[in-house]
C-alpha cells in the first residue's frame, strides 16, 4: 500500500516536471514560437482564426504571442521570488532550530508577526509605495512568503539537533557552521525543494493577483497583466473569451505543475521520516 | 588526567527535580582504562554525557570535571569545540542515528581528520578503509562508499569505533561499545581498546565480561551514586560492595544468579543506603547512608568495607 502511494507520488512529480519542462521550453524559445510581435498592433477584437489562433485584443495585439512572451515574465517573477523566499526561510529556520534559546525566540517572534500579517494587502501596499518595477514586485512578494518555510524547517531542525549523529559531530569538535551546512541542510533538502516548488506556485498566483489589480510590473506582459487588460479594456464586456480564458488556463497549468513537483516524496524526505521515528 | 570531583547532576522536570548523579569522585589516569558499570537508569550515561558536556539544557551540574587541570564545566562552547576535536573523542552507541543517514560512511569515519588534521579528502578515505579493516567489516573499499542504512547494527557499532579512534585523541569516551555484538566481535573491540597506546579510556558498559578484559579500573554506579571504585584485578577477584558481588554472581559464567528486586526509582530515595532493600547483609546501621570510604585509591560505599 505504502509502495503504491509512493509510486503515485513519483508519477505525479514526473508529470509536474514534464509540464515544467514544456513551460520552460516555451519561455526560452518564445521569439521562435510566437507568430507575431506581442506589441505589434493590428485589427482589434478578432476572434480566434487560423491567422490569429487566439484572436487579438482591443488594440489588435496577437494574444497567443502575448501569452508566449508572458511565460517569460511570469516564470521569472515566480522563480526569483520563490528562490529568495526559500533562501530566507531556510536560513531563518535552520538558525532558529539549531541554536534554540534566545536566537530562536527572536527569529520566531519575527516569523510569527510576519505570518499573521495578511500578506496580499501588505503586498499591495508595498507595491503601491515602491515603484512598480520587476524587482520591486519580486521583493514585495517575498516579504511575507518566507515565514511558512522558516517554521517548517525550524521544526525539522529542532528534531535533527537532538539526533545522535549531530551530538556526535559536536563531540568530534565540529563547528556549528560546519554542522549546519554539512549535516543539517542535506537532511532538510526534501522540505526545501518541496516548499520551494510550492513557493513558485504561490508567487505566480500572487503576481497574477497584483497584475490583475493593475499593480504589476509596468510595461511587462505577464499573464496577470493580460488578464488585467482583458478586464479593464472591455474584453469581458465584449465577451472576448479568447482574451481572458487562456491566461487563466496558463496560470493554472503552471501552478499545478509546481504543486505536482512539490508533492514529490523523494529519498531524502523519506530519510527524514525515518528520523522522526 | 581526568578528575571528576564531587559531580552532581540534577534534572529540572515539570514533576520536580530528579537527582541523576550524586557526589561522584573519580580519576582517570593517563593511559588508564576505566570501565563505568551500572544498570540502565543508574546514571552511568549521565556521567558520560557530563564528561562530554552534552547534557541537555535542563540539567544542573555541580562539582567539577578537570581535564588536564582545566574544568570542562567552565569552558565556553568555542573552547569545547577545540578540546573535543583534539583531546577528547567519543564512540556513541550503534543503535539509533549515530551516523548521518545521508552521508557516505567513509566521509563520516574520517571527518574529524579532515577538519582537525587537515587531511586531504582522498587520503582520508584511505585512512577510513584502514580504520575499518581493523574491525573486520569486510569489503571496506566498497563500504566507505555506502550509506549507513546498508550496515547491520553490529557493523554500525564497529564503524563508530573506527570513527571514535580516528582522531587518535588522548582521551576516548565509549558508550556501550559492545552492545549488540556477538562474542567474536566483542573480541575485536577488546583488541582495539587494548592496542590504544597512551590513550585513556572511559568506557560505559553493563557487560562485565568485557569490562574484565579491558579495564584497569572499575567504577560501579548504583542509583545515582558511585558505590565502588577499585582496580580491575581486585574487583574481579574480591568485590567489596554487596551489590558488586551480586553483579558478578549474575554474570552467565558465574551461574547467572540474578539479584532479587529492582533498583529504587528516583522518587523512592530515602536516607537509608540505596541498596538496602536488596542487600543480603543489611543491618540497622544501614538506615543511614554509608559514607564513601576511601582507602588510598579505592572506595566503597558500604558499612562493610573497612580496609
Ligand atoms: S550499607 Fe548496608 S545495606 Fe548498604 S550495601 Fe552495605 S550492607 Fe548493604
XYZ file of C-alpha atoms and ligand atoms in Angstrom:
592
model
C 0.000 0.000 0.000
C 2.739 2.351 1.019
C 4.729 1.348 -2.023
C 1.808 2.250 -4.238
C 1.353 5.688 -2.729
C 4.981 6.266 -3.291
C 4.782 5.350 -6.946
C 1.782 7.568 -7.372
C 3.713 10.378 -5.752
C 6.543 9.838 -8.169
C 4.214 9.710 -11.181
C 2.658 12.992 -10.107
C 6.058 14.589 -9.707
C 7.199 13.353 -13.105
C 4.052 14.768 -14.686
C 4.774 18.062 -12.997
C 8.323 18.061 -14.261
C 7.311 17.302 -17.837
C 4.842 20.180 -17.678
C 7.515 22.435 -16.244
C 9.948 21.422 -18.954
C 7.400 22.321 -21.628
C 6.726 25.668 -19.981
C 10.441 26.382 -19.742
C 10.932 25.497 -23.397
C 8.163 27.917 -24.328
C 9.801 30.624 -22.224
C 13.248 30.076 -23.709
C 12.133 29.833 -27.319
C 9.441 32.487 -27.089
C 10.758 34.525 -30.040
C 10.768 31.452 -32.276
C 7.386 30.186 -31.158
C 5.397 33.400 -31.101
C 3.737 34.000 -34.501
C 3.732 37.788 -34.048
C 5.441 40.510 -32.088
C 3.262 40.782 -28.983
C 3.475 44.559 -29.102
C 2.593 44.932 -32.784
C -0.895 46.341 -33.311
C -3.424 45.233 -35.920
C -7.139 44.675 -36.232
C -8.789 44.720 -32.780
C -11.206 42.162 -31.292
C -10.556 39.415 -33.843
C -11.932 36.055 -32.663
C -9.679 33.014 -32.999
C -8.912 32.108 -36.580
C -6.189 30.321 -38.471
C -4.305 33.607 -38.720
C -4.605 34.532 -35.029
C -5.046 31.261 -33.201
C -6.267 33.028 -30.069
C -7.554 36.173 -31.672
C -6.492 39.727 -30.893
C -7.145 42.250 -28.145
C -8.569 45.738 -28.184
C -5.571 47.202 -29.980
C -5.057 44.249 -32.269
C -2.161 42.532 -30.487
C -1.968 38.780 -31.028
C -2.994 37.089 -27.792
C -1.113 33.838 -28.391
C 2.108 35.804 -28.828
C 1.363 37.803 -25.705
C 0.868 34.579 -23.774
C 4.058 33.038 -25.085
C 6.103 36.055 -24.129
C 4.179 36.296 -20.866
C 5.566 32.892 -19.913
C 8.961 34.532 -19.546
C 7.762 37.301 -17.278
C 5.530 35.160 -15.100
C 8.096 32.410 -14.698
C 10.899 34.846 -13.978
C 8.943 36.583 -11.252
C 7.670 33.321 -9.789
C 11.035 31.565 -9.733
C 13.010 34.547 -8.429
C 10.511 35.244 -5.685
C 10.470 31.579 -4.689
C 14.244 31.412 -4.670
C 14.593 34.408 -2.374
C 11.719 33.212 -0.198
C 13.232 29.778 0.188
C 16.712 31.040 0.936
C 15.479 33.413 3.644
C 13.080 30.845 5.070
C 15.755 28.161 5.184
C 18.328 30.420 6.786
C 15.918 31.613 9.474
C 14.561 28.108 10.107
C 17.955 26.442 10.370
C 19.430 29.111 12.634
C 16.415 29.205 14.936
C 16.070 25.435 15.115
C 19.747 24.739 15.577
C 20.654 27.351 18.146
C 17.385 27.453 20.058
C 17.268 29.745 23.075
C 17.389 33.455 22.531
C 18.191 33.230 18.806
C 15.129 31.070 18.337
C 12.957 33.414 20.399
C 13.896 36.452 18.360
C 13.697 34.812 14.952
C 10.399 33.118 15.738
C 8.909 36.311 17.123
C 9.627 37.983 13.799
C 8.344 34.977 11.885
C 5.103 34.847 13.825
C 4.467 38.521 13.245
C 5.072 38.036 9.542
C 2.745 35.047 9.470
C -0.206 36.885 10.991
C 0.143 39.921 8.723
C -2.355 39.466 5.894
C 0.023 39.014 3.012
C -1.892 40.161 -0.051
C -2.964 43.540 1.380
C 0.570 44.113 2.644
C 1.986 43.271 -0.745
C -0.486 45.603 -2.396
C 0.518 48.422 -0.075
C 4.206 47.734 -0.624
C 3.883 47.689 -4.380
C 1.916 50.902 -4.243
C 4.755 52.561 -2.325
C 7.671 51.072 -4.211
C 7.882 51.758 -7.896
C 6.182 49.104 -9.952
C 9.362 47.637 -11.404
C 10.040 43.962 -11.893
C 12.354 43.625 -8.906
C 10.167 45.634 -6.581
C 7.317 43.248 -7.320
C 9.595 40.315 -6.542
C 10.697 41.898 -3.261
C 7.120 42.633 -2.283
C 6.172 39.031 -2.985
C 8.973 37.777 -0.738
C 8.320 39.962 2.272
C 5.842 37.624 3.906
C 6.193 34.400 1.965
C 9.284 33.075 3.722
C 7.683 32.663 7.135
C 5.904 29.374 6.454
C 9.069 27.759 5.147
C 11.007 29.048 8.140
C 8.578 27.462 10.580
C 8.597 24.091 8.862
C 12.356 23.963 8.623
C 12.799 25.068 12.204
C 10.573 22.250 13.446
C 12.564 19.698 11.486
C 15.923 21.091 12.535
C 14.902 21.045 16.192
C 14.366 17.309 15.847
C 17.581 16.848 13.940
C 19.574 18.717 16.546
C 18.678 16.032 19.076
C 19.781 13.229 16.777
C 22.797 11.272 17.976
C 24.764 11.996 14.829
C 24.555 15.730 15.437
C 25.646 15.214 19.033
C 28.469 13.068 17.739
C 29.583 15.849 15.422
C 29.811 18.138 18.409
C 31.939 15.693 20.299
C 34.146 15.489 17.234
C 34.701 19.195 17.699
C 32.966 20.317 14.527
C 31.956 23.973 14.377
C 28.309 24.985 14.318
C 28.521 26.385 10.805
C 30.025 23.163 9.532
C 27.387 21.009 11.239
C 24.574 23.125 9.839
C 25.910 23.064 6.295
C 27.156 19.516 6.027
C 24.835 17.621 8.348
C 21.637 19.579 8.845
C 20.990 21.085 5.418
C 21.058 17.828 3.440
C 18.579 16.419 5.914
C 16.070 19.171 5.243
C 16.668 19.332 1.499
C 13.426 17.432 0.892
C 11.436 20.138 2.638
C 13.426 22.875 0.947
C 12.730 21.511 -2.519
C 9.076 20.849 -1.811
C 8.489 24.215 -0.240
C 10.478 25.872 -2.997
C 8.240 24.392 -5.688
C 5.104 25.396 -3.784
C 6.516 28.882 -3.307
C 6.842 29.284 -7.058
C 3.195 28.353 -7.412
C 2.033 30.809 -4.787
C 4.333 33.583 -6.031
C 2.887 33.181 -9.524
C -0.627 33.387 -8.134
C 0.192 36.484 -6.110
C 1.857 38.075 -9.097
C -1.239 37.383 -11.179
C -3.444 38.935 -8.495
C -1.231 42.002 -8.295
C -1.109 42.423 -12.036
C -4.826 41.879 -12.246
C -5.309 44.697 -9.786
C -3.116 46.834 -12.005
C -0.170 46.748 -9.610
C 2.044 44.566 -11.758
C 5.394 45.408 -13.224
C 4.959 48.350 -15.573
C 5.336 47.576 -19.238
C 5.713 43.821 -18.662
C 3.226 41.467 -20.245
C 2.804 38.824 -17.603
C -0.235 36.555 -17.667
C -1.769 38.531 -14.858
C -1.265 41.714 -16.870
C -3.054 40.217 -19.885
C -5.931 39.307 -17.616
C -5.965 42.820 -16.263
C -6.165 44.185 -19.786
C -8.987 41.844 -20.656
C -10.930 43.040 -17.636
C -10.343 46.719 -17.783
C -10.119 47.214 -21.513
C -13.534 45.822 -22.405
C -12.560 42.227 -23.054
C -15.144 40.886 -20.658
C -17.828 43.328 -21.635
C -17.397 42.391 -25.267
C -17.393 38.724 -24.359
C -13.912 38.117 -25.818
C -13.453 34.745 -24.121
C -10.281 34.109 -26.139
C -8.756 37.041 -24.334
C -9.347 36.128 -20.700
C -9.646 32.353 -20.579
C -6.194 31.487 -21.988
C -4.142 33.423 -19.381
C -6.212 31.878 -16.599
C -5.508 28.463 -18.066
C -1.787 29.198 -18.343
C -1.593 30.267 -14.711
C -3.470 27.144 -13.648
C -1.244 24.804 -15.622
C 1.878 26.415 -14.203
C 0.635 26.336 -10.628
C -0.437 22.722 -10.984
C 2.947 21.799 -12.443
C 4.788 23.243 -9.463
C 2.364 21.746 -6.978
C 2.839 18.319 -8.512
C 6.590 18.717 -8.226
C 6.105 19.872 -4.664
C 4.269 16.654 -3.862
C 7.397 14.678 -4.590
C 8.319 12.403 -1.735
C 11.935 11.808 -2.585
C 14.531 9.591 -0.989
C 15.715 12.404 1.189
C 12.392 13.356 2.660
C 11.742 9.684 3.317
C 15.012 9.662 5.175
C 13.535 12.304 7.410
C 10.522 10.161 8.110
C 12.940 7.515 9.263
C 14.498 10.057 11.547
C 11.199 11.075 13.012
C 10.580 7.536 14.220
C 44.431 13.064 33.735
C 40.679 13.333 34.024
C 39.443 14.125 37.503
C 35.789 14.163 38.364
C 35.213 15.901 41.660
C 32.004 15.818 43.612
C 29.908 15.699 40.444
C 26.193 16.046 40.998
C 23.691 16.244 38.159
C 20.062 17.159 38.679
C 17.325 17.473 36.095
C 14.559 20.020 36.401
C 11.423 18.345 35.202
C 7.831 19.543 35.401
C 7.195 16.830 38.015
C 10.067 18.065 40.162
C 13.791 17.680 40.429
C 15.494 14.389 39.755
C 18.951 13.665 41.059
C 20.603 11.555 38.412
C 24.067 11.552 39.850
C 25.218 12.429 43.335
C 28.665 13.299 44.595
C 30.772 11.233 42.234
C 34.545 11.408 42.660
C 36.803 9.523 40.355
C 40.054 9.828 38.498
C 41.149 8.548 35.130
C 44.915 8.490 34.965
C 46.845 8.903 31.739
C 46.846 5.717 29.740
C 44.433 4.020 32.114
C 41.269 2.229 31.065
C 38.312 2.765 33.316
C 35.008 0.942 32.912
C 31.943 2.503 34.449
C 29.449 -0.253 35.129
C 25.824 0.036 36.107
C 22.289 -0.936 35.186
C 20.348 1.207 32.791
C 18.980 4.203 34.632
C 21.773 4.076 37.206
C 23.271 7.334 35.983
C 26.283 5.966 34.183
C 25.251 7.521 30.885
C 24.656 10.826 32.642
C 28.204 10.641 33.922
C 29.454 10.095 30.404
C 27.373 12.905 28.935
C 28.629 15.218 31.659
C 32.215 14.477 30.694
C 31.365 15.187 27.068
C 29.489 18.352 28.113
C 26.470 17.115 26.198
C 23.913 17.161 28.980
C 20.567 18.629 27.943
C 19.725 22.195 28.857
C 17.534 21.321 31.837
C 20.451 19.718 33.689
C 22.029 21.452 36.697
C 25.568 20.309 37.136
C 27.714 20.995 40.152
C 31.206 19.893 41.018
C 33.997 19.878 38.517
C 35.394 17.796 35.687
C 39.070 18.538 35.272
C 40.718 17.504 32.034
C 44.445 18.007 32.474
C 43.645 20.503 35.199
C 41.113 22.536 33.229
C 37.498 22.445 34.306
C 35.333 21.431 31.345
C 32.220 22.723 33.062
C 33.604 26.260 32.979
C 34.582 26.200 29.305
C 32.888 28.192 26.585
C 31.365 26.384 23.635
C 34.239 27.558 21.494
C 36.910 26.115 23.743
C 34.933 22.904 23.996
C 34.856 22.593 20.223
C 38.624 22.633 20.232
C 39.031 20.248 23.150
C 36.606 17.754 21.689
C 38.292 17.534 18.350
C 41.831 17.221 19.628
C 41.781 15.817 23.140
C 38.527 14.043 23.736
C 36.927 11.624 21.338
C 33.687 9.727 21.595
C 32.282 6.398 20.444
C 28.490 6.579 20.602
C 26.083 3.674 20.732
C 25.404 1.998 17.422
C 21.671 1.839 17.831
C 19.831 4.944 16.726
C 21.048 7.530 14.282
C 24.615 7.944 15.316
C 25.564 8.254 11.685
C 24.101 10.798 9.324
C 21.845 8.772 7.009
C 22.658 10.967 4.028
C 26.434 10.878 4.073
C 28.755 8.118 2.971
C 30.421 6.061 5.649
C 33.973 6.873 4.538
C 33.264 10.558 4.787
C 31.966 10.255 8.313
C 34.651 7.946 9.680
C 37.461 10.306 8.770
C 35.518 13.542 9.017
C 37.364 14.704 12.107
C 40.715 14.068 10.436
C 39.784 16.289 7.537
C 38.511 19.001 9.851
C 41.201 18.983 12.519
C 44.254 17.383 10.974
C 43.715 18.946 7.548
C 43.977 15.599 5.879
C 43.087 15.834 2.175
C 39.804 14.181 1.263
C 41.370 11.344 -0.727
C 43.892 10.474 1.931
C 41.034 10.484 4.380
C 39.167 7.778 2.512
C 42.315 5.657 2.550
C 42.534 6.191 6.283
C 38.859 5.273 6.721
C 39.486 1.995 4.947
C 42.431 1.210 7.214
C 40.450 2.046 10.316
C 37.520 -0.083 9.249
C 39.770 -3.004 8.352
C 40.841 -3.157 11.952
C 37.317 -4.275 12.792
C 36.966 -6.876 10.041
C 33.909 -5.376 8.440
C 34.690 -6.997 5.104
C 34.978 -5.310 1.721
C 35.972 -1.999 3.263
C 36.727 -0.324 -0.098
C 33.107 -0.790 -1.039
C 31.876 0.051 2.437
C 33.354 3.544 2.590
C 31.225 4.460 -0.384
C 27.979 3.125 1.044
C 25.359 4.810 3.215
C 24.823 3.926 6.874
C 21.429 2.296 6.344
C 23.109 -0.524 4.406
C 25.001 -1.568 7.540
C 23.745 -4.002 10.137
C 23.625 -2.925 13.771
C 26.849 -4.722 14.625
C 28.627 -3.270 11.614
C 27.492 0.202 12.533
C 28.778 -0.243 16.062
C 32.194 -1.207 14.724
C 32.189 1.627 12.206
C 31.536 4.007 15.079
C 34.507 2.580 16.936
C 36.637 3.278 13.897
C 35.242 6.785 13.850
C 35.967 7.284 17.540
C 39.586 6.197 17.384
C 40.257 8.063 14.126
C 41.350 11.355 15.742
C 43.800 9.486 17.999
C 42.755 11.742 20.830
C 44.411 11.123 24.201
C 41.016 10.631 25.857
C 38.367 8.324 24.489
C 34.853 8.027 25.855
C 32.860 4.994 24.736
C 29.176 4.315 25.311
C 28.269 0.622 25.471
C 30.691 -0.280 22.680
C 29.785 -3.964 22.761
C 26.037 -3.604 22.621
C 24.578 -5.940 20.017
C 27.890 -7.613 19.172
C 28.440 -11.361 19.388
C 31.380 -12.627 21.424
C 33.805 -12.839 18.474
C 33.137 -9.240 17.606
C 33.445 -8.224 21.238
C 36.924 -9.699 20.992
C 37.716 -7.213 18.207
C 36.654 -4.357 20.422
C 38.768 -5.690 23.261
C 41.783 -5.947 20.946
C 41.185 -2.462 19.685
C 40.967 -0.933 23.146
C 43.958 -2.839 24.394
C 46.037 -1.677 21.456
C 45.304 2.000 22.061
C 48.591 3.126 23.446
C 48.778 6.109 25.697
C 45.070 6.662 25.352
C 42.915 6.998 28.439
C 39.599 5.261 28.070
C 36.375 5.939 29.885
C 34.002 3.202 28.864
C 30.403 2.946 29.980
C 29.137 -0.602 29.845
C 26.983 -3.168 31.531
C 28.975 -6.048 30.125
C 31.182 -7.225 32.992
C 32.902 -9.911 30.967
C 34.003 -7.250 28.528
C 34.986 -4.900 31.336
C 37.192 -7.594 32.832
C 39.103 -7.882 29.565
C 39.857 -4.210 29.054
C 39.596 -2.358 32.343
C 42.471 -1.333 34.572
C 39.990 0.087 36.992
C 36.271 -0.233 37.545
C 33.671 2.166 38.893
C 30.275 0.786 39.851
C 27.296 3.117 39.766
C 24.082 2.258 41.553
C 21.029 4.500 41.793
C 22.955 7.667 41.022
C 25.865 7.021 43.356
C 29.259 5.538 42.811
C 29.380 2.639 45.221
C 32.695 1.062 44.429
C 35.870 2.207 42.733
C 38.572 -0.374 42.539
C 41.350 -1.752 40.372
C 40.011 -4.332 37.962
C 42.220 -7.024 39.342
C 40.948 -6.688 42.869
C 37.380 -6.015 41.809
C 37.037 -9.198 39.787
C 38.860 -11.146 42.460
C 37.063 -9.974 45.558
C 34.490 -7.250 45.136
C 33.725 -5.429 48.359
C 30.283 -3.934 47.955
C 27.364 -6.383 48.271
C 25.948 -5.011 45.016
C 29.226 -5.633 43.219
C 29.248 -9.188 44.492
C 25.708 -9.639 43.302
C 26.564 -8.182 39.887
C 29.424 -10.600 39.451
C 27.267 -13.532 40.533
C 24.776 -12.556 37.859
C 27.340 -12.963 35.055
C 26.484 -16.047 32.958
C 29.903 -17.627 33.511
C 29.388 -17.467 37.248
C 25.975 -19.046 37.331
C 23.569 -16.293 36.326
C 22.260 -15.643 39.801
C 20.239 -12.528 39.257
C 19.847 -10.057 42.095
C 16.338 -10.123 43.503
C 14.368 -6.886 43.465
C 14.853 -3.699 41.492
C 16.961 -0.637 41.996
C 14.988 2.165 43.629
C 13.313 4.787 41.461
C 14.265 8.416 41.972
C 11.122 9.026 43.993
C 11.991 6.221 46.434
C 15.310 7.594 47.618
C 15.420 7.665 51.395
C 18.068 8.305 53.986
C 18.941 4.637 54.026
C 21.575 3.013 51.876
C 20.208 2.879 48.339
C 20.863 -0.851 48.170
C 19.140 -1.514 51.490
C 16.043 -3.274 50.162
C 18.008 -5.771 48.136
C 21.053 -6.180 50.314
C 21.620 -9.585 51.898
C 23.962 -8.123 54.534
C 21.948 -5.144 55.717
C 21.821 -4.205 59.385
C 20.083 -1.499 61.360
C 23.122 0.712 60.799
C 22.324 0.850 57.109
C 19.287 3.039 57.818
C 21.620 5.976 57.462
C 23.538 6.245 54.276
C 27.086 4.957 54.493
C 29.899 7.347 53.658
C 32.270 6.980 50.722
C 35.040 5.063 52.410
C 38.266 5.891 50.666
C 41.338 3.889 51.307
C 44.040 5.236 49.059
C 42.778 4.803 45.546
C 39.882 2.503 46.263
C 36.471 3.373 47.512
C 33.438 1.530 48.736
C 30.168 2.980 49.893
C 29.085 0.397 52.449
C 29.433 -0.128 56.145
C 31.346 -3.307 55.450
C 34.253 -2.062 53.518
C 36.714 -1.411 56.181
C 40.267 -1.529 54.915
S 25.484 -0.198 53.644
Fe 24.292 -1.861 54.410
S 22.584 -2.036 53.055
Fe 24.077 -0.798 52.069
S 25.206 -2.221 50.882
Fe 26.312 -2.030 52.733
S 25.498 -3.636 53.995
Fe 24.107 -3.420 52.313
